[in-house]
Tab-separated table of C-alpha atoms in Angstrom:
chain	number	residue	atom	x	y	z
X	1	MET	CA	-0.258	-0.126	-0.308
X	2	VAL	CA	3.348	2.230	-0.869
X	3	CYS	CA	3.071	4.737	-3.803
X	4	ALA	CA	4.267	3.051	-6.274
X	5	LYS	CA	8.176	4.810	-5.758
X	6	LEU	CA	8.716	3.175	-2.868
X	7	LYS	CA	8.077	-0.333	-4.488
X	8	PRO	CA	11.423	-1.578	-5.187
X	9	ALA	CA	12.588	-0.439	-1.264
X	10	VAL	CA	10.180	-2.144	0.341
X	11	SER	CA	10.783	-4.769	-1.631
X	12	GLY	CA	14.568	-4.365	-1.176
X	13	LEU	CA	13.422	-5.194	2.626
X	14	GLU	CA	13.580	-8.560	2.493
X	15	GLN	CA	17.617	-8.549	0.590
X	16	GLU	CA	17.995	-6.430	3.373
X	17	PHE	CA	17.144	-8.539	6.043
X	18	PRO	CA	17.529	-12.233	4.685
X	19	GLY	CA	15.535	-14.913	6.521
X	20	GLU	CA	14.123	-12.058	9.129
X	21	VAL	CA	11.690	-10.312	6.461
X	22	LYS	CA	8.472	-11.041	4.089
X	23	ALA	CA	7.340	-7.918	1.626
X	24	GLN	CA	4.660	-7.328	-0.017
X	25	ASN	CA	3.237	-4.827	-2.142
X	26	ILE	CA	-0.670	-4.749	-1.985
X	27	ASP	CA	-3.107	-2.894	-4.728
X	28	ALA	CA	-4.565	-0.206	-2.616
X	29	SER	CA	-7.085	0.263	-5.327
X	30	THR	CA	-8.849	-3.494	-4.279
X	31	LEU	CA	-12.161	-3.361	-1.787
X	32	GLU	CA	-10.250	-5.241	0.690
X	33	ALA	CA	-7.228	-3.010	0.413
X	34	ARG	CA	-9.817	0.350	1.228
X	35	LYS	CA	-11.100	-1.587	3.929
X	36	ALA	CA	-7.263	-2.498	5.206
X	37	ILE	CA	-6.129	1.167	4.744
X	38	GLN	CA	-9.226	2.750	6.313
X	39	ASP	CA	-8.611	0.137	9.217
X	40	LEU	CA	-5.401	1.484	10.045
X	41	GLY	CA	-5.572	4.940	9.809
X	42	PHE	CA	-4.470	6.670	6.318
X	43	LYS	CA	-6.108	7.788	3.990
X	44	SER	CA	-4.789	6.604	1.060
X	45	HIS	CA	-1.974	4.322	1.338
X	46	GLY	CA	0.657	3.433	3.410
X	47	LEU	CA	3.615	1.225	4.679
X	48	VAL	CA	3.183	-0.957	8.180
X	49	ILE	CA	5.745	-3.233	9.388
X	50	ARG	CA	3.809	-6.738	10.904
X	51	SER	CA	4.864	-9.633	13.323
X	52	ALA	CA	4.692	-12.607	11.920
X	53	ALA	CA	1.400	-12.823	14.221
X	54	GLY	CA	0.032	-10.373	11.692
X	55	LYS	CA	0.057	-7.097	15.143
X	56	VAL	CA	1.268	-3.940	13.378
X	57	LEU	CA	4.391	-3.268	14.767
X	58	HIS	CA	4.630	-0.112	13.006
X	59	LYS	CA	3.105	2.099	10.560
X	60	GLN	CA	3.576	5.404	8.489
X	61	PRO	CA	0.695	7.017	6.800
X	62	ASP	CA	0.029	8.001	3.044
X	63	HIS	CA	2.750	10.172	1.912
X	64	SER	CA	5.203	10.698	5.111
X	65	VAL	CA	6.397	7.051	4.335
X	66	ASN	CA	10.229	7.699	5.082
X	67	ILE	CA	11.633	4.330	4.288
X	68	ASP	CA	15.033	4.662	6.122
X	69	ASP	CA	12.809	5.762	9.867
X	70	ALA	CA	10.960	2.025	8.422
X	71	ARG	CA	14.893	-0.061	8.159
X	72	LYS	CA	15.786	1.550	11.711
X	73	ALA	CA	11.871	0.391	12.790
X	74	LEU	CA	12.785	-3.161	11.998
X	75	ALA	CA	15.429	-2.641	12.788
X	76	GLU	CA	15.329	-2.210	16.208
X	77	ILE	CA	11.975	-4.903	16.427
X	78	LEU	CA	14.437	-7.518	14.949
X	79	LYS	CA	16.614	-6.431	17.418
X	80	LYS	CA	14.432	-7.264	20.041
X	81	ASP	CA	12.293	-10.271	19.001
X	82	ASN	CA	16.389	-11.448	18.138
X	83	PRO	CA	18.497	-10.397	21.028
X	84	SER	CA	22.468	-11.459	20.947
């Protein structure tokens, strides 16, 4: 549900965090996606990081998506889940 310009970066998260992340770009124009967008509090699209169980761990709405902030949040989430 991110802007087209961020799709490659979102997909690239799987390579940046191998075996730990599954990236998925969703067509925000479907009825199901529009309901999910509304449920998440987004106006039109956004970025969501979920746990393996589906719990929302981090989200960035609409045009405020910053892939660098998402990377940092993801790294922190993974660090908490897999402490050294």
